[in-house]
Amino acid sequence: MLTLSGRLVADGPEECACCGELRARVALDLDFAVLDRRDGPAAGRLRVPLAAFTSPDHDLNRGFLQRAVEHANECHQDELRRALATRAGTRLGDLLGVQLCGLRPDGVVLRWVDTTGAHQHELRFPRAARSAADLGELLRSELHEGLC
């Protein structure tokens, strides 16, 4: 069990630099974090140092990756369609829809439907992303310069 104590802080709406989408951002200003394991050989409570808990090493967490996929799919369908048409050698008019899924620091799965049916391709990046900004650069370099 993870117990967090702190104060919720609203940072106001954050505007996406490329598409203008407003996103609500709420943060937890932490006082402490405690891990509690109730059974097994490692039973007990452990107070986690806040510097370790809030380390940028955790920036590419599952929630961030999921929100990035949702943003790309909802706000950048045109760019995704153009990028996939180029990569797959498919006419843009034949693409009915494109979706990113399974985003990871080292790649992403592309799914699309065209006039011949449904398709899927795993796109591996040349290296694993080290930060959110790095992940954005890898996506843009492998897919389309217009993605944010």
Coordinates of N, CA and C in Angstrom, one line a residue:
M1 N 0.8 -1.2 0.0 CA 0.0 0.0 0.0 C 0.9 1.2 0.0
L2 N 0.5 2.2 -0.8 CA 1.2 3.5 -0.8 C 0.4 4.5 -0.2
T3 N 0.9 5.2 0.8 CA 0.2 6.3 1.5 C 1.0 7.6 1.2
L4 N 0.2 8.6 0.6 CA 0.8 9.9 0.3 C 0.1 11.0 1.2
S5 N 0.9 11.9 1.6 CA 0.3 13.0 2.4 C 0.8 14.3 1.7
G6 N -0.1 15.3 1.6 CA 0.3 16.5 1.0 C -0.9 17.4 0.7
R7 N -0.7 18.4 -0.2 CA -1.8 19.3 -0.5 C -1.9 19.3 -2.0
L8 N -3.2 19.3 -2.5 CA -3.5 19.3 -3.9 C -3.3 20.8 -4.4
V9 N -2.6 20.9 -5.5 CA -2.3 22.3 -6.1 C -2.8 22.2 -7.5
A10 N -3.6 23.2 -7.9 CA -4.1 23.3 -9.3 C -3.2 24.3 -10.0
D11 N -2.5 23.9 -11.1 CA -1.6 24.7 -11.8 C -2.4 25.5 -12.9
G12 N -3.7 25.5 -12.9 CA -4.4 26.2 -13.9 C -4.3 25.5 -15.2
P13 N -5.1 25.9 -16.2 CA -5.1 25.1 -17.5 C -3.7 25.3 -18.2
E14 N -3.3 24.2 -18.8 CA -2.0 24.2 -19.5 C -2.4 24.1 -21.0
E15 N -1.9 25.0 -21.8 CA -2.2 25.0 -23.2 C -1.1 24.2 -24.0
C16 N -1.6 23.3 -24.9 CA -0.7 22.5 -25.8 C -0.1 23.5 -26.8
A17 N 1.2 23.5 -26.9 CA 1.9 24.5 -27.8 C 1.5 24.4 -29.2
C18 N 1.2 23.2 -29.7 CA 0.9 23.0 -31.1 C -0.5 23.1 -31.5
C19 N -1.4 22.6 -30.6 CA -2.8 22.6 -31.1 C -3.8 23.4 -30.2
G20 N -3.2 24.0 -29.1 CA -4.0 24.9 -28.3 C -5.0 24.2 -27.3
E21 N -5.0 22.9 -27.3 CA -5.8 22.2 -26.4 C -5.5 22.6 -24.9
L22 N -6.5 22.9 -24.1 CA -6.3 23.2 -22.7 C -6.5 21.9 -21.9
R23 N -5.5 21.7 -21.0 CA -5.5 20.6 -20.1 C -5.4 21.0 -18.7
A24 N -6.3 20.5 -17.9 CA -6.3 20.7 -16.5 C -5.1 20.0 -15.8
R25 N -4.4 20.6 -14.9 CA -3.3 20.0 -14.3 C -3.4 20.2 -12.8
V26 N -3.4 19.1 -12.1 CA -3.4 19.1 -10.7 C -2.3 18.3 -10.1
A27 N -1.6 18.9 -9.2 CA -0.4 18.2 -8.6 C -0.6 18.0 -7.1
L28 N 0.2 17.1 -6.6 CA 0.2 16.9 -5.1 C 1.5 17.3 -4.6
D29 N 1.4 18.4 -3.8 CA 2.6 18.9 -3.1 C 2.9 18.0 -1.9
L30 N 3.8 17.1 -2.0 CA 4.0 16.0 -1.0 C 4.7 16.5 0.3
D31 N 4.1 15.9 1.4 CA 4.8 16.0 2.7 C 5.6 14.8 2.9
F32 N 5.0 13.6 2.6 CA 5.7 12.3 2.7 C 5.0 11.2 1.9
A33 N 5.8 10.2 1.7 CA 5.3 9.0 1.0 C 5.8 7.8 1.8
V34 N 4.8 6.9 2.1 CA 5.1 5.7 2.9 C 4.6 4.4 2.1
L35 N 5.5 3.4 2.0 CA 5.1 2.1 1.5 C 4.9 1.2 2.7
D36 N 3.8 0.5 2.6 CA 3.4 -0.4 3.7 C 3.1 -1.8 3.2
R37 N 3.9 -2.8 3.5 CA 3.7 -4.1 3.1 C 3.2 -4.9 4.4
R38 N 2.0 -5.5 4.3 CA 1.4 -6.1 5.5 C 1.8 -7.6 5.7
D39 N 2.3 -8.3 4.7 CA 2.7 -9.7 4.9 C 3.9 -10.0 4.1
G40 N 4.4 -11.2 4.4 CA 5.7 -11.7 3.7 C 6.9 -11.3 4.5
P41 N 8.1 -11.7 4.0 CA 9.3 -11.4 4.6 C 9.7 -10.0 4.7
A42 N 9.1 -9.2 3.8 CA 9.5 -7.7 3.8 C 8.4 -6.9 4.4
A43 N 7.6 -7.5 5.3 CA 6.5 -6.8 6.0 C 7.0 -5.6 6.7
G44 N 6.2 -4.5 6.7 CA 6.6 -3.3 7.5 C 6.4 -2.1 6.7
R45 N 6.7 -0.9 7.3 CA 6.5 0.4 6.7 C 7.9 1.0 6.3
L46 N 7.9 1.6 5.2 CA 9.1 2.2 4.7 C 8.8 3.6 4.2
R47 N 9.4 4.6 4.9 CA 9.2 6.0 4.4 C 10.2 6.2 3.2
V48 N 9.6 6.7 2.1 CA 10.4 6.8 0.9 C 10.9 8.3 0.8
P49 N 12.2 8.5 0.6 CA 12.7 9.8 0.4 C 12.0 10.5 -0.7
L50 N 11.5 11.8 -0.5 CA 10.7 12.5 -1.5 C 11.5 12.7 -2.8
A51 N 12.8 12.9 -2.7 CA 13.7 13.1 -3.9 C 13.6 11.9 -4.8
A52 N 13.6 10.7 -4.2 CA 13.5 9.5 -4.9 C 12.1 9.3 -5.5
F53 N 11.1 9.6 -4.7 CA 9.7 9.4 -5.2 C 9.4 10.4 -6.3
T54 N 9.9 11.6 -6.3 CA 9.5 12.6 -7.3 C 10.6 12.7 -8.4
S55 N 11.5 11.8 -8.5 CA 12.6 11.8 -9.4 C 12.1 11.9 -10.9
P56 N 12.7 12.6 -11.7 CA 12.4 12.7 -13.1 C 12.5 11.3 -13.8
D57 N 13.2 10.4 -13.2 CA 13.2 9.0 -13.8 C 11.9 8.4 -13.9
H58 N 10.8 8.9 -13.2 CA 9.5 8.4 -13.3 C 8.6 9.1 -14.3
D59 N 9.2 10.1 -15.0 CA 8.3 10.9 -15.9 C 7.6 10.1 -17.0
L60 N 8.2 9.1 -17.5 CA 7.5 8.3 -18.5 C 6.7 7.1 -17.9
N61 N 5.9 7.5 -16.9 CA 5.1 6.5 -16.3 C 3.9 6.1 -17.1
R62 N 3.2 5.1 -16.8 CA 2.1 4.6 -17.5 C 1.0 5.6 -17.8
G63 N 0.7 6.4 -16.8 CA -0.4 7.4 -16.9 C 0.0 8.5 -17.9
F64 N 1.3 8.9 -17.9 CA 1.7 9.9 -18.9 C 1.7 9.3 -20.3
L65 N 2.1 8.1 -20.5 CA 2.1 7.5 -21.8 C 0.7 7.3 -22.3
Q66 N -0.2 7.0 -21.5 CA -1.6 6.8 -21.9 C -2.2 8.2 -22.3
R67 N -1.9 9.2 -21.5 CA -2.5 10.6 -21.9 C -1.8 11.0 -23.2
A68 N -0.6 10.7 -23.4 CA 0.1 11.1 -24.7 C -0.6 10.5 -25.9
V69 N -0.9 9.2 -25.7 CA -1.6 8.5 -26.8 C -3.0 9.0 -27.0
E70 N -3.7 9.3 -26.0 CA -5.1 9.8 -26.1 C -5.0 11.2 -26.8
H71 N -4.1 12.0 -26.4 CA -3.9 13.4 -27.0 C -3.6 13.2 -28.5
A72 N -2.7 12.4 -28.9 CA -2.3 12.2 -30.3 C -3.5 11.7 -31.1
N73 N -4.2 10.7 -30.6 CA -5.3 10.1 -31.3 C -6.5 11.1 -31.4
E74 N -6.8 11.9 -30.4 CA -7.9 12.8 -30.4 C -7.7 14.1 -31.1
C75 N -6.4 14.6 -31.0 CA -6.1 16.0 -31.5 C -5.3 16.0 -32.7
H76 N -4.7 14.9 -33.1 CA -3.8 14.9 -34.3 C -4.1 13.8 -35.3
Q77 N -5.4 13.5 -35.5 CA -5.8 12.5 -36.4 C -5.3 12.8 -37.8
D78 N -5.4 14.0 -38.3 CA -4.9 14.4 -39.6 C -3.4 14.1 -39.8
E79 N -2.6 14.5 -38.8 CA -1.2 14.3 -38.9 C -0.9 12.8 -38.9
L80 N -1.6 12.1 -38.0 CA -1.3 10.6 -38.0 C -1.7 10.0 -39.3
R81 N -2.8 10.4 -39.9 CA -3.2 9.8 -41.2 C -2.2 10.1 -42.3
R82 N -1.7 11.3 -42.3 CA -0.7 11.7 -43.3 C 0.6 10.9 -43.1
A83 N 1.0 10.8 -41.8 CA 2.3 10.1 -41.5 C 2.1 8.6 -41.9
L84 N 1.0 8.0 -41.6 CA 0.8 6.6 -41.9 C 0.7 6.3 -43.4
A85 N 0.0 7.2 -44.1 CA -0.1 7.1 -45.5 C 1.3 7.1 -46.2
T86 N 2.2 7.9 -45.7 CA 3.5 8.0 -46.2 C 4.3 6.7 -45.9
R87 N 4.2 6.3 -44.6 CA 5.0 5.1 -44.2 C 4.5 3.9 -44.8
A88 N 3.2 3.7 -45.0 CA 2.6 2.5 -45.5 C 2.4 2.5 -47.0
G89 N 2.7 3.6 -47.6 CA 2.5 3.7 -49.1 C 1.1 3.5 -49.5
T90 N 0.2 4.1 -48.6 CA -1.3 4.0 -48.9 C -1.8 5.4 -49.2
R91 N -2.7 5.4 -50.1 CA -3.3 6.7 -50.5 C -4.0 7.3 -49.2
L92 N -3.9 8.6 -49.0 CA -4.5 9.2 -47.9 C -6.0 9.0 -47.9
G93 N -6.6 9.1 -49.1 CA -8.0 8.9 -49.2 C -8.5 7.5 -48.9
D94 N -7.6 6.5 -48.9 CA -8.0 5.1 -48.5 C -7.9 4.9 -47.0
L95 N -7.3 5.8 -46.3 CA -7.2 5.6 -44.8 C -8.4 6.1 -44.1
L96 N -9.1 5.2 -43.4 CA -10.3 5.6 -42.7 C -10.0 6.0 -41.3
G97 N -9.0 5.6 -40.7 CA -8.6 6.0 -39.3 C -7.3 5.4 -38.9
V98 N -6.6 6.1 -38.0 CA -5.3 5.7 -37.5 C -5.3 5.8 -36.0
Q99 N -4.7 4.9 -35.3 CA -4.6 5.0 -33.8 C -3.2 4.6 -33.3
L100 N -2.7 5.4 -32.4 CA -1.5 5.0 -31.7 C -2.0 4.2 -30.5
C101 N -1.3 3.1 -30.1 CA -1.6 2.4 -28.9 C -0.3 1.8 -28.3
G102 N -0.3 1.4 -27.1 CA 0.9 0.8 -26.5 C 2.1 1.6 -26.5
L103 N 2.0 2.9 -26.3 CA 3.2 3.7 -26.3 C 4.2 3.3 -25.2
R104 N 5.4 3.2 -25.5 CA 6.5 2.9 -24.5 C 7.7 3.8 -24.8
P105 N 8.6 3.9 -23.9 CA 9.8 4.7 -24.2 C 10.6 4.2 -25.5
D106 N 10.4 2.9 -25.8 CA 11.2 2.4 -26.9 C 10.4 2.2 -28.2
G107 N 9.1 2.5 -28.2 CA 8.3 2.3 -29.4 C 6.8 2.5 -29.2
V108 N 6.1 2.3 -30.3 CA 4.6 2.5 -30.2 C 4.0 1.5 -31.3
V109 N 2.8 1.1 -31.0 CA 2.0 0.3 -32.0 C 1.1 1.2 -32.8
L110 N 1.1 1.1 -34.1 CA 0.3 1.8 -35.0 C -0.8 0.9 -35.5
R111 N -2.1 1.3 -35.4 CA -3.2 0.6 -35.9 C -3.9 1.5 -36.9
W112 N -4.4 0.9 -38.0 CA -5.2 1.7 -38.9 C -6.1 0.8 -39.7
V113 N -7.1 1.4 -40.2 CA -8.1 0.8 -41.1 C -8.1 1.5 -42.4
D114 N -7.9 0.7 -43.5 CA -8.0 1.3 -44.8 C -9.0 0.5 -45.7
T115 N -9.1 0.7 -46.9 CA -10.1 0.1 -47.8 C -9.8 -1.4 -47.9
T116 N -8.6 -1.9 -47.5 CA -8.4 -3.4 -47.5 C -8.6 -4.1 -46.2
G117 N -8.9 -3.3 -45.1 CA -9.1 -3.9 -43.8 C -8.3 -3.3 -42.7
A118 N -8.2 -4.0 -41.6 CA -7.5 -3.5 -40.4 C -6.0 -4.0 -40.4
H119 N -5.1 -3.1 -39.9 CA -3.7 -3.4 -39.9 C -3.1 -3.0 -38.6
Q120 N -1.9 -3.5 -38.3 CA -1.2 -3.1 -37.2 C 0.3 -3.3 -37.4
H121 N 1.1 -2.3 -36.9 CA 2.6 -2.4 -37.1 C 3.2 -1.8 -35.8
E122 N 4.2 -2.5 -35.3 CA 5.0 -2.0 -34.1 C 6.1 -1.2 -34.7
L123 N 6.2 0.0 -34.2 CA 7.3 0.9 -34.6 C 8.2 1.0 -33.5
R124 N 9.5 0.6 -33.7 CA 10.5 0.6 -32.7 C 11.4 1.8 -32.9
F125 N 11.6 2.6 -31.8 CA 12.5 3.8 -31.9 C 13.9 3.3 -32.0
P126 N 14.8 4.1 -32.5 CA 16.3 3.8 -32.6 C 16.9 3.6 -31.2
R127 N 16.3 4.2 -30.2 CA 16.7 4.1 -28.8 C 15.6 4.4 -27.9
A128 N 15.7 4.1 -26.7 CA 14.6 4.4 -25.7 C 14.6 5.8 -25.3
A129 N 13.5 6.5 -25.2 CA 13.4 7.8 -24.7 C 13.8 7.9 -23.3
R130 N 14.4 9.1 -22.9 CA 14.9 9.3 -21.6 C 14.0 10.3 -20.8
S131 N 13.2 11.0 -21.5 CA 12.3 12.0 -20.9 C 11.1 12.2 -21.8
A132 N 10.1 13.0 -21.3 CA 8.9 13.3 -22.1 C 9.3 14.0 -23.3
A133 N 10.2 15.0 -23.2 CA 10.6 15.8 -24.4 C 11.3 14.9 -25.4
D134 N 12.1 14.0 -24.9 CA 12.8 13.1 -25.8 C 11.8 12.1 -26.5
L135 N 10.8 11.7 -25.8 CA 9.8 10.8 -26.4 C 9.1 11.6 -27.5
G136 N 8.8 12.8 -27.3 CA 8.1 13.6 -28.3 C 9.0 13.8 -29.6
E137 N 10.3 14.0 -29.4 CA 11.2 14.1 -30.5 C 11.3 12.8 -31.3
L138 N 11.3 11.6 -30.6 CA 11.4 10.3 -31.2 C 10.1 10.1 -32.0
L139 N 9.0 10.4 -31.5 CA 7.7 10.2 -32.2 C 7.7 11.1 -33.4
R140 N 8.1 12.4 -33.3 CA 8.1 13.3 -34.5 C 9.1 12.8 -35.5
S141 N 10.3 12.3 -35.1 CA 11.3 11.9 -36.1 C 10.8 10.6 -36.8
E142 N 10.1 9.7 -36.1 CA 9.7 8.5 -36.7 C 8.4 8.5 -37.4
L143 N 7.5 9.5 -37.0 CA 6.2 9.5 -37.6 C 5.9 10.8 -38.4
H144 N 5.9 11.9 -37.8 CA 5.5 13.1 -38.4 C 6.0 14.4 -37.6
E145 N 6.6 15.3 -38.3 CA 7.1 16.5 -37.7 C 6.0 17.3 -37.0
G146 N 4.7 17.2 -37.4 CA 3.6 18.0 -36.9 C 3.1 17.5 -35.6
L147 N 3.5 16.4 -35.1 CA 3.0 15.9 -33.8 C 3.6 16.7 -32.6
C148 N 2.8 16.9 -31.6 CA 3.3 17.6 -30.4 C 3.6 16.5 -29.3

